[in-house]
Structure formats: C-alpha cells, structure tokens
Coordinates of C-alpha atoms and ligand atoms in Angstrom, one line a residue:
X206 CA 33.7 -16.2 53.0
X207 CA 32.8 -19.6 50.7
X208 CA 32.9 -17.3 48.0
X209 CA 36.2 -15.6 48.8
X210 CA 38.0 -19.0 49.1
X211 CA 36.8 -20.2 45.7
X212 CA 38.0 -17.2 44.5
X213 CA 41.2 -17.3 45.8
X214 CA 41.2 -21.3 44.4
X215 CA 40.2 -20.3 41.0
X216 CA 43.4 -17.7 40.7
X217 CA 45.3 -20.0 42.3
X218 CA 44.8 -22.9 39.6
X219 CA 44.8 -20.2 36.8
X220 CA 48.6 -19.6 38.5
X221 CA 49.5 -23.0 38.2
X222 CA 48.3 -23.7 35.0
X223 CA 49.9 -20.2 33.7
X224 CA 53.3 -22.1 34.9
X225 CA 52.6 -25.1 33.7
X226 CA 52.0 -23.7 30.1
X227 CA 55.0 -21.5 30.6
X228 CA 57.2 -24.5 31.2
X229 CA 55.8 -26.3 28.2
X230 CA 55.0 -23.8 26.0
X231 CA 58.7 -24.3 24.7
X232 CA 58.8 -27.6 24.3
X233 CA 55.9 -27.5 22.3
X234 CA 56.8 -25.2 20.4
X235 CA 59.8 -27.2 19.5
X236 CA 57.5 -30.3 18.8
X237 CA 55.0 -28.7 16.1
X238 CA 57.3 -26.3 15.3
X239 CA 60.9 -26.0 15.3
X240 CA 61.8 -29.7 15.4
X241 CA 59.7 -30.8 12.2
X242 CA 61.6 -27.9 10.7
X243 CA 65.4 -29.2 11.5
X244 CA 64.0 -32.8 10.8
X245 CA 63.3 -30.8 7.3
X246 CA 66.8 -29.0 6.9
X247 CA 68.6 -32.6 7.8
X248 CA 66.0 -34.8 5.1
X249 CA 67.2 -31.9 2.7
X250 CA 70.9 -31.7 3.4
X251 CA 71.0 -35.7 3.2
X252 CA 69.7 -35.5 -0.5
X253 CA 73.3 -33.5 -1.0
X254 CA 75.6 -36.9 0.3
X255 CA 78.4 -37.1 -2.4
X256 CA 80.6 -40.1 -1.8
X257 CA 83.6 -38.4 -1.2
X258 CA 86.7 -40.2 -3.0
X259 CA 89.3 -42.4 -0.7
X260 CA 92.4 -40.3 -0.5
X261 CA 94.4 -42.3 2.2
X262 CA 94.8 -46.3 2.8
X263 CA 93.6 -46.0 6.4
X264 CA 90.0 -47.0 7.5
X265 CA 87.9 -44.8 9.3
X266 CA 87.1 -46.0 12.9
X267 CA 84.0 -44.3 15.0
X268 CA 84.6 -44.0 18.7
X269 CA 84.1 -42.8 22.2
X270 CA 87.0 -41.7 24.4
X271 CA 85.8 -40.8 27.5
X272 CA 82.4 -42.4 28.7
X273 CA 81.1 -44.4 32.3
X274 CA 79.9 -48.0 32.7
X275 CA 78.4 -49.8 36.0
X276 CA 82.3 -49.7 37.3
X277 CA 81.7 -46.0 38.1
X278 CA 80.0 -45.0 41.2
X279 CA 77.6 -42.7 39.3
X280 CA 76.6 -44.5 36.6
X281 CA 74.5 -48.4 36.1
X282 CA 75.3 -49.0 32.8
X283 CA 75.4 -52.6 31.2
X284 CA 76.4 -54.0 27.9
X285 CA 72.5 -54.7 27.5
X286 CA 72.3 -51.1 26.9
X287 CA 75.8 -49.9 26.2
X288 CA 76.0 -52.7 23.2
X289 CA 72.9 -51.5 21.2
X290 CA 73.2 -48.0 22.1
X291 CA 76.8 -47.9 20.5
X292 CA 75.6 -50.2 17.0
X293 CA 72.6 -47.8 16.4
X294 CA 75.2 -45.4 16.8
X295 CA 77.8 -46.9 14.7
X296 CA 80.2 -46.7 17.1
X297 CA 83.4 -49.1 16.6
X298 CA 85.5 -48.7 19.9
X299 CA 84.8 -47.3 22.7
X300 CA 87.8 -46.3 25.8
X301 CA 85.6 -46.2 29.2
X302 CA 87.1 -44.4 31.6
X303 CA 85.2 -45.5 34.7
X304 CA 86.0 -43.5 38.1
X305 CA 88.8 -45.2 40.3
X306 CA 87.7 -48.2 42.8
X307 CA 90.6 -47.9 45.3
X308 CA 93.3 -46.0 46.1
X309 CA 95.1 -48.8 43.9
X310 CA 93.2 -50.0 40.6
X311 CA 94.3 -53.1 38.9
X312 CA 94.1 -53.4 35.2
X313 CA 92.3 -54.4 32.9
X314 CA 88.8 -54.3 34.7
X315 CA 85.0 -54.4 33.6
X316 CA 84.7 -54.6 30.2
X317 CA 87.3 -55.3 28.0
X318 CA 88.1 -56.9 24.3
X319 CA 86.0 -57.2 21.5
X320 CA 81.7 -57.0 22.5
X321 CA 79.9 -57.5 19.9
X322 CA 82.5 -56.7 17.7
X323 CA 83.0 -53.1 19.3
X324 CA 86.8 -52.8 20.6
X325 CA 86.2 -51.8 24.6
X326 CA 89.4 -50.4 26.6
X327 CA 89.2 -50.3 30.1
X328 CA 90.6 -46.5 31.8
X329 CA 89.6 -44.8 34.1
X330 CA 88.9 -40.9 35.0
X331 CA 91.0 -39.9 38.4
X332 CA 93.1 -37.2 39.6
X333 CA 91.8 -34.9 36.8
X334 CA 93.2 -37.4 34.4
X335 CA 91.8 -39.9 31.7
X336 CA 94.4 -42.8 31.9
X337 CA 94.3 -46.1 30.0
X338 CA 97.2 -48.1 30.9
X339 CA 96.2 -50.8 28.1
X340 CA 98.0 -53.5 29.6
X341 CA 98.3 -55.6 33.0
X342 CA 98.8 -52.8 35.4
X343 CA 98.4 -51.6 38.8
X344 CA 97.8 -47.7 39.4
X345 CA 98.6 -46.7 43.0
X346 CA 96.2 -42.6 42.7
X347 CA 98.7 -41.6 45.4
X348 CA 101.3 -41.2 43.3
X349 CA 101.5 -37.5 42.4
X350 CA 100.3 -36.5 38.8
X351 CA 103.7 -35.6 36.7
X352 CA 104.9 -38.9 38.4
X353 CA 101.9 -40.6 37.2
X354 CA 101.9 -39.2 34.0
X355 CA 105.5 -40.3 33.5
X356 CA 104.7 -43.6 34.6
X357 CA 101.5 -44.8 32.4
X358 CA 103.3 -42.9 29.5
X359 CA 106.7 -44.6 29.6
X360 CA 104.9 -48.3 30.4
X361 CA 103.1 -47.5 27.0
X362 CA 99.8 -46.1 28.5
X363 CA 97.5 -43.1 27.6
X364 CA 97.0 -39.9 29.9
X365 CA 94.7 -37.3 28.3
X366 CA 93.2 -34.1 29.9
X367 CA 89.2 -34.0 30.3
X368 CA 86.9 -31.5 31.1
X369 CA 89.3 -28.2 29.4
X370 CA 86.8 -25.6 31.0
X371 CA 88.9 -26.4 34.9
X372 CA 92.1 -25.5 36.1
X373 CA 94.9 -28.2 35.3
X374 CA 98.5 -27.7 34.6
X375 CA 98.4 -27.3 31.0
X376 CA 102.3 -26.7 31.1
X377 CA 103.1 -30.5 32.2
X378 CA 105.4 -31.7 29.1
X379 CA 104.0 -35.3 29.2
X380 CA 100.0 -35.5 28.6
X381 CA 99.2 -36.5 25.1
X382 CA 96.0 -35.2 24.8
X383 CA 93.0 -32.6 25.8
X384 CA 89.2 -33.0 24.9
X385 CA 88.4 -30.1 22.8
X386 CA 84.4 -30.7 23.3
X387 CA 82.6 -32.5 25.9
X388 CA 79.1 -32.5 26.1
X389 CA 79.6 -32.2 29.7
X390 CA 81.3 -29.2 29.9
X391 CA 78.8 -27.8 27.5
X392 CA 76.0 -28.5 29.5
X393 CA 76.8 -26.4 32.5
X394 CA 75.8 -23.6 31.1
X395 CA 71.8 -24.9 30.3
X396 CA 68.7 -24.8 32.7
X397 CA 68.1 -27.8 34.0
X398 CA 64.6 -27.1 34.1
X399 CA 64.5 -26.2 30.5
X400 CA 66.2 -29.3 29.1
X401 CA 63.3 -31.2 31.4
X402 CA 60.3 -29.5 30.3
X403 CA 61.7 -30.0 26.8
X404 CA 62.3 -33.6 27.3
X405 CA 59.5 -34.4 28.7
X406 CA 57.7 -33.7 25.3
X407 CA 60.0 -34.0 22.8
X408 CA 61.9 -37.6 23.8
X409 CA 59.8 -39.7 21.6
X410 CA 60.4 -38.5 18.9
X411 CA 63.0 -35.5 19.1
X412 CA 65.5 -36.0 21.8
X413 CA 68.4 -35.6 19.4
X414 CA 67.5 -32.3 18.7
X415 CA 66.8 -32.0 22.8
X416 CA 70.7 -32.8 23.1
X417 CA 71.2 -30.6 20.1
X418 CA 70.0 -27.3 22.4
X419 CA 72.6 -27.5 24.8
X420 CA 75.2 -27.3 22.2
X421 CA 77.3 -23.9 21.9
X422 CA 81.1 -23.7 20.5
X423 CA 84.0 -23.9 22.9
X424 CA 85.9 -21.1 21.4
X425 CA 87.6 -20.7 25.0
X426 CA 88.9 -23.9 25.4
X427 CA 89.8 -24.3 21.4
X428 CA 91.9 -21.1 21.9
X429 CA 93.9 -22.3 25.1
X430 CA 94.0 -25.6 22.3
X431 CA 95.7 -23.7 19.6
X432 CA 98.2 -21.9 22.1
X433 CA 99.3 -24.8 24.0
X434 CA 100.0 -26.6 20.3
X435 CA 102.5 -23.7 19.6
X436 CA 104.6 -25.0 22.3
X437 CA 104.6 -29.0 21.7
X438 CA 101.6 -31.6 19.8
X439 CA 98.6 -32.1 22.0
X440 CA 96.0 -34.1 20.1
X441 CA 92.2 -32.8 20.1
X442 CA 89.3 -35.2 20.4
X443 CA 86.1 -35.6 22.0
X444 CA 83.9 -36.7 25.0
X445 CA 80.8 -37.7 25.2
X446 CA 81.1 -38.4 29.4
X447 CA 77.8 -40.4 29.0
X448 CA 76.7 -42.4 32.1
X449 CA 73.0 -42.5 31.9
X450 CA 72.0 -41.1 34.9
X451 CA 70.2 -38.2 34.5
X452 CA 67.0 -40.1 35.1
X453 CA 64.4 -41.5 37.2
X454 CA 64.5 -45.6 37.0
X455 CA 62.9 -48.5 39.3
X456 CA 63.3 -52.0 39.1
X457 CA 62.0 -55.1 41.1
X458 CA 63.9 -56.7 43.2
X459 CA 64.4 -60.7 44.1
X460 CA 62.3 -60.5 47.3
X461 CA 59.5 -58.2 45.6
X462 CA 60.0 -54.9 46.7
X463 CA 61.1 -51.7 44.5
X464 CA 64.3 -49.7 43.9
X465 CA 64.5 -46.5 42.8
X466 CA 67.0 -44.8 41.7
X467 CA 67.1 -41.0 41.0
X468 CA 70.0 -38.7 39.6
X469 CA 73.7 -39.6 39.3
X470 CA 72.5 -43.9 39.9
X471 CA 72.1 -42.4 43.4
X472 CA 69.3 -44.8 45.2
X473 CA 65.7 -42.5 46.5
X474 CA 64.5 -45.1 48.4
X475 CA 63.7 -48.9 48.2
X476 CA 60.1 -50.1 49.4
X477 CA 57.2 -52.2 49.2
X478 CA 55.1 -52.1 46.1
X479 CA 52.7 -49.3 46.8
X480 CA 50.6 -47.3 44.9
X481 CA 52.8 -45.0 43.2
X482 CA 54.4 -48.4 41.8
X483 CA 51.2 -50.3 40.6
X484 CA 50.5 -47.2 38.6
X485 CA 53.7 -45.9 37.3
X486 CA 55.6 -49.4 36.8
X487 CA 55.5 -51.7 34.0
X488 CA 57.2 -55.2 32.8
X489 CA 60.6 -54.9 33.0
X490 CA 62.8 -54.1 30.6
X491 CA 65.4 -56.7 29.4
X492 CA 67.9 -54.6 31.5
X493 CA 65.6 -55.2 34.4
X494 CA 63.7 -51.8 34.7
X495 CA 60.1 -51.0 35.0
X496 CA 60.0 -47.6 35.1
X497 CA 62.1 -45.0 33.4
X498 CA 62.2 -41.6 33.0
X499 CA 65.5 -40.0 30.9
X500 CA 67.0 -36.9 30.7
X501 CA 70.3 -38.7 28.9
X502 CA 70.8 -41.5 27.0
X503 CA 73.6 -43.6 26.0
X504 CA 72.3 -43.9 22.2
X505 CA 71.8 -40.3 22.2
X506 CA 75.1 -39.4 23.9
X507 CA 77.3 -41.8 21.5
X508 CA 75.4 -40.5 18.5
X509 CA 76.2 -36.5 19.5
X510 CA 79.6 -35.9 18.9
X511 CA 82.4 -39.0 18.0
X512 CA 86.0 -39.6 17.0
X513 CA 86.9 -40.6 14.0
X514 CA 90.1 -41.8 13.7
X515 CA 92.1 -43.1 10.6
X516 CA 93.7 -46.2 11.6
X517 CA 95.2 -49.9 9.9
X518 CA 92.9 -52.3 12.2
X519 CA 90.5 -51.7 14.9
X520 CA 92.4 -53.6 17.8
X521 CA 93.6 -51.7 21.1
X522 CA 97.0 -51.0 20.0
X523 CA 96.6 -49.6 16.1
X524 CA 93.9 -47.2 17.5
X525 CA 95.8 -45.8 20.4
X526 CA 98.8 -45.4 18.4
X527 CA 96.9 -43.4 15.8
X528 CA 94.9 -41.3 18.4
X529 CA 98.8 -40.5 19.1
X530 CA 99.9 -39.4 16.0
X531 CA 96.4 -37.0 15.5
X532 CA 95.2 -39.1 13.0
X533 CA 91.4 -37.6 14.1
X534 CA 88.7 -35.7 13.5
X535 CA 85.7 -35.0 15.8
X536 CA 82.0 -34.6 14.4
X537 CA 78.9 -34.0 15.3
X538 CA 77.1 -37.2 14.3
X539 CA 73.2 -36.0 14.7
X540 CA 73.6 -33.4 12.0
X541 CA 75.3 -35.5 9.6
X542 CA 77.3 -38.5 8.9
X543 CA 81.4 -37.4 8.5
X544 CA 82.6 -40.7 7.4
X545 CA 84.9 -40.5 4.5
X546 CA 85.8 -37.0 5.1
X547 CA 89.4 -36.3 5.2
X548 CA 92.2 -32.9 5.6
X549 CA 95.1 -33.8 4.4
X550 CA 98.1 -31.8 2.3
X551 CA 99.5 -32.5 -1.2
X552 CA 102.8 -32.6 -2.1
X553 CA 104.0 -29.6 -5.2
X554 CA 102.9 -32.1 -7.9
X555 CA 99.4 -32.7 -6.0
X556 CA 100.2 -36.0 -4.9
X557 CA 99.4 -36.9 -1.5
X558 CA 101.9 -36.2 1.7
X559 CA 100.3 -36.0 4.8
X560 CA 97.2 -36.6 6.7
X561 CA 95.6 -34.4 10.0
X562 CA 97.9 -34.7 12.9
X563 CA 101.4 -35.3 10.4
X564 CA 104.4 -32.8 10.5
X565 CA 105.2 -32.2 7.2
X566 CA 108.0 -29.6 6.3
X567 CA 107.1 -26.2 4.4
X568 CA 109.5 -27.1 1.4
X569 CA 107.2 -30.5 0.9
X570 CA 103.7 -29.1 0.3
X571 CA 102.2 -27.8 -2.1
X572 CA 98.6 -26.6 -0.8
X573 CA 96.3 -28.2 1.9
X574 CA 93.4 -30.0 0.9
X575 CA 89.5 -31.6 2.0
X576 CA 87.2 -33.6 1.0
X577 CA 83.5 -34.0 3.1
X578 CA 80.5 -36.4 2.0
X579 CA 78.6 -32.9 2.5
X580 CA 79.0 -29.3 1.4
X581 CA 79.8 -26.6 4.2
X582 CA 81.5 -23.8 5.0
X583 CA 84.9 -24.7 5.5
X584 CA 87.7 -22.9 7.5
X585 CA 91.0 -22.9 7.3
X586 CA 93.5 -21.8 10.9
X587 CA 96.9 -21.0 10.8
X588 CA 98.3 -21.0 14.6
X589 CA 94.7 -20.4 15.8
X590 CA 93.7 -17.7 13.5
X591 CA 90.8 -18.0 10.2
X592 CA 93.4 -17.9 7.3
X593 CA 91.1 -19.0 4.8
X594 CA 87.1 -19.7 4.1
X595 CA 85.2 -21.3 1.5
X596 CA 81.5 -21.7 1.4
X597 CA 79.2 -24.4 0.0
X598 CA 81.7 -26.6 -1.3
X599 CA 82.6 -30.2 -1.4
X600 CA 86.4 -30.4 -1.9
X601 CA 88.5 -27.9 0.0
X602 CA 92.3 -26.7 -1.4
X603 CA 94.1 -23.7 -0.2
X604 CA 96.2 -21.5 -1.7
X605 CA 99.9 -22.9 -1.7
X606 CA 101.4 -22.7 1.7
X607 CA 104.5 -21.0 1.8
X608 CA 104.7 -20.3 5.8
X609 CA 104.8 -22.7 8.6
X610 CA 102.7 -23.4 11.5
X611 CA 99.9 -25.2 12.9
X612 CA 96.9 -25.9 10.5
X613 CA 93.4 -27.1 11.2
X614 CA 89.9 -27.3 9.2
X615 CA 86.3 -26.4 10.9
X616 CA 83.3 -27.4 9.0
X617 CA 80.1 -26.0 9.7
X618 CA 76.9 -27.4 7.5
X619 CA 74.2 -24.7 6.6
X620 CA 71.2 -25.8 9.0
X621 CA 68.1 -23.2 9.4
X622 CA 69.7 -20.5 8.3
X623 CA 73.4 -20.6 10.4
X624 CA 76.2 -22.2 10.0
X625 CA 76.4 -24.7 12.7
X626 CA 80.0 -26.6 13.9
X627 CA 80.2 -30.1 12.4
X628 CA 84.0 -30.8 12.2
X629 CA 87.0 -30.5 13.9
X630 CA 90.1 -31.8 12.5
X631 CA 93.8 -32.0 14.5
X632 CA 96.2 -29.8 12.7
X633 CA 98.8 -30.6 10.2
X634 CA 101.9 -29.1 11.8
X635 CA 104.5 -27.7 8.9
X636 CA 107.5 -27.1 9.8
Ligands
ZN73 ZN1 83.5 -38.5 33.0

C-alpha cells in the first residue's frame, strides 16, 4: 500500500513539474534565446541612425493621450512613479483621462500644469468618450453624448473615441478624434497566463520585449479609420491606457499592519504582519511599497507606442490645437526612436507645402515625400489602399500625385527577419 502511495506521489510531482516547465519553458526560451537575439537586431539597427534633415519649423513633442492616475478607481498611480516613468521615456505631455468621480466632474482636477517640466492635462474617460475640457468646467455625465459632444467641443474642449475595437456611433459629425492603437485593445486577444509566465522571467531584464509579444496590427480598426476619413477628418493617434495595475503590491500602513493590493488597484485583504509578509516584504519603496510584483508598468507602457506631434510650444493650448489639425504621427518607441521623422508633400518646384494632417489641393503638389532617422519599408495609402512601397530607404518621394484623396505613410523597420509596424502617420488630405 506504502509503496503504491509513493508511487502515485512520485507521478504526481513529475506532473507538476512537467507543468511547471511547460509554463516556463517559453519564457526561457525567450531569455537565452529569442530576447538576446532582438536585443541583437535593435544594437544593429541603431548603428544605421541618420539624422534626418529638419524639413518643417515645428518641434516635435512626445506624448500620451489616453492614460490613468490615482484619480481613477482602478488605478494608484502617483507622480513618484508617473514623473520618472515618463522622463526615462522621454515623454513631454501627457493628457490623463482619469474615469469620472460623480455624476458631475469639475475641472481641472488631479494633476495639472507643468511636472517636472512634462505638460499634464486633466480628462477624463466616461460615457465611451475621452473628453478634455481644458478649461474651468463642470461636466454633468447625464447629459446625452451628441449633446455632450457639442458642448465640450463648442466651449473649446476635446472629445476623442477610445478603444475602436467596441461599438460607438462612428457616424456622430462632431468627435475629433479615434485611437487607431491601444495597447489595450491589443491585449485582449493574449493569454494571460502566457504574458505571466513570461514575465515572471523575463522583467529584469526584457520586459519591453514582454510588452512587445502582445503586439499584432489593428488592420480592422485602421480600415473602419480610412473609411470614416472619406466622409469628414478624424485624427489618428494612440493610447497607451496605462494604469499600473496589473500587479501584486503591499505596503505598510500607519498603525503597522499590511495592504495588499491585487489586480485593477482592487484591495485582497489588509492584516497583521504575518509570515507571508516577513518573508515576502521588503523596505519600502519611495512610493511606499514593499512588495511588488508587475505585470504592467508605467515606464514600459509610455515607452511602447507615443504621439508625436509637431507643434510651436509645448503648453496645453498649441498642443491641442495641433492634435486638431493631425499634425501626428504614432510610433512604436521600443523598436526605435521616430524623432525627427516627418511625411509631408512638396509643392511642383519641390518646395515644401504641407505637413501630415494638411489639406492641400491636387493642382499644388507636386509628389509626397519622407524622411525617418532609420531605413524601413515604407508604404504609401491612397483612401486606404497600398499605392506605393519602397524598401530599405531613408528618404521617401512618390511619384507625382495627380489624383485626390486621403494619403497616409506606414513604416515598418526590418527586425528578425519581418517587417514589423513602426509608424503611423495622419493623412494629407488633397483635394
Ligand atoms: Zn483607459
């Protein structure tokens, strides 16, 4: 009998560690393999940065439009770790959008102004809407949504659309903008318990390339993008939705016991300092925790996918008012630094005449034109359709356009053997 239940013990713990390698067994793979082999393609790729040459006046400004703070219910997250996140990501503004408080939310709340010398909006994501009213304002949520969109809009406000994979009513003449990525809306597709095991042994030293897994192209919701344009301007941009909570955290409290807190900021439990604590918990952090355990990070989140947008100054107003006009790119910042890149047409005696997101009209343009700090495969779309492509170069021009419509850029960089998304520009719309 003895002899049967050690038998049945031994298979059972060959079981368990059978699915414990075959949860890890990825991960690790990714660690000694695959990882130290993209860490190779990116060293090599960065040996190619060409200064690209300054074709327009405007600065580029790096930015975040749709991401969470402490003010949302979901999320804990402090300028102790929002600030440092955002400078190791180079990030110059970001515009939260913190879930609503109350029925009625006054404006501007949580943070807002200049932090650190990073420009922060206050907004909010409600009612399937991102809304920044950037000024003194009350919202009343009740109201319903053309109303409100009419409202925010014609007091000088921004209402955008997030999260394109859902239903919304994309034939409402008044919203100004739609994400065209968020990371999201990408992830809903993963394994949870995937990204974990991975994470769990690659967020030393390889969580970018962790984040970099869930990434596939959102040819769905760029279509509905390209079709919706034919009708009226919509700008493209990006979300990185980051709140930080895809964790495990404690802290200490004042009177000595512990807080956990476990996924979407939601508490586990809070108790006495047992065991489990005296083993697992260390100093505190200057944010106050002692133990953590991430999934998501702000710095890894701001440094996936930003905005860049061409603007005079970085102040509230210049920014929004260049978001407006499409004056925007989105990149994918962990492959590869996209500052100075630019789409933009010439004039018929190659001068410059407009910039992504201008209306030009057909009789004023010569060809369209790029220029990226790295080679790629660039692609031009007419209307939503690949008119033109171009691989391994620096410098992009088209043949001269003689038709109208809507025309964008997608560059992809040559990583591992594919050509993997990079940019995203907003059209130039000829008329
Ligand atoms: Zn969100």
């Amino acid at each position: 009998m003895n002899m049967r239940i050690a038998q049945i013990l031994k298979y059972f713990s060959a079981a368990v560690l059978l699915l414990v390698l075959y949860h890890f067994l990825p991960g690790l793979w990714n660690y000694f393999i695959t990882y130290p082999r993209l860490e190779g393609e990116i060293a090599a790729l960065q040996q190619k940065y060409k200064q690209p040459l300054q074709i327009s006046s405007l600065k580029q400004y790096r930015g975040l439009l749709h991401t969470h703070s402490y003010w949302s219910h979901d999320s804990r997250g402090v300028l102790g770790e929002i600030i440092p996140a955002a400078k190791k990501a180079n990030i110059d503004f970001i515009f939260f959008s913190d879930h609503e408080r109350a029925k009625l939310d006054t404006f501007p709340r949580a943070y807002s102004g200049f932090y650190n010398g990073i420009l922060m909006v206050p907004g909010t994501e409600n009612n399937d809407l991102l809304v920044w009213p950037l000024k003194e304002s009350v919202i009343d949520w009740q109201t319903p949504n053309p109303q409100l969109i009419k409202q925010v809009i014609a007091a000088g406000g921004l209402v955008f659309y997030p999260h394109c994979e859902d239903k919304r009513d994309w034939h409402n003449p008044d919203y100004q903008a739609m994400e065209i990525y968020n990371i999201h809306t990408d992830i809903k597709d993963e394994s949870y318990a995937d990204i974990f095991f991975n994470t769990i042994i690659n967020q030393g030293k390889y969580r970018h390339w962790v984040y970099r897994e869930l990434f596939d192209e959102q040819s769905t919701i760029l279509a509905r993008w390209d079709s919706l344009n034919l009708k009226r301007r919509i700008v493209g941009f990006s979300a990185v939705d980051a709140h930080e909570n895809q964790n495990i955290r404690a802290r200490y409290l004042a009177d000595g016991r512990v807080e956990w807190l476990g996924p979407n900021a939601n508490p586990i439990d809070t108790t006495e300092a047992g065991l489990l604590e005296k083993l697992l918990l260390s100093e505190a952090d200057e944010n106050g925790w002692a133990f953590k355990m991430y999934l998501d990070t702000f710095y890894n989140s701001y440094y996936f996918v930003n905005n860049h947008v061409l603007a005079d100054s970085l102040d509230q107003s210049n920014i929004a008012k260049h978001i407006l006009q499409g004056h925007l790119f989105i990149s994918f910042a962990s492959l590869a630094d996209a500052e100075g890149f630019l789409f933009y047409a010439n004039d018929k005696s190659g001068r410059l005449a407009a910039i992504l997101g201008d209306e030009i009209a057909v009789q004023n343009v010569g060809n369209l034109a790029a220029v990226s700090p790295f080679p790629g495969r660039f692609r031009l779309l007419r209307n939503g359709k690949i008119i033109d492509e171009k691989i391994d170069i620096y410098t992009y021009n088209s043949a001269d356009v003689v038709q109208s419509g809507n025309y964008r850029l997608e560059v992809a960089l040559r990583i591992d053997a594919k050509w993997v998304p990079w940019i995203y520009t907003n059209p130039i719309y000829i008329r």
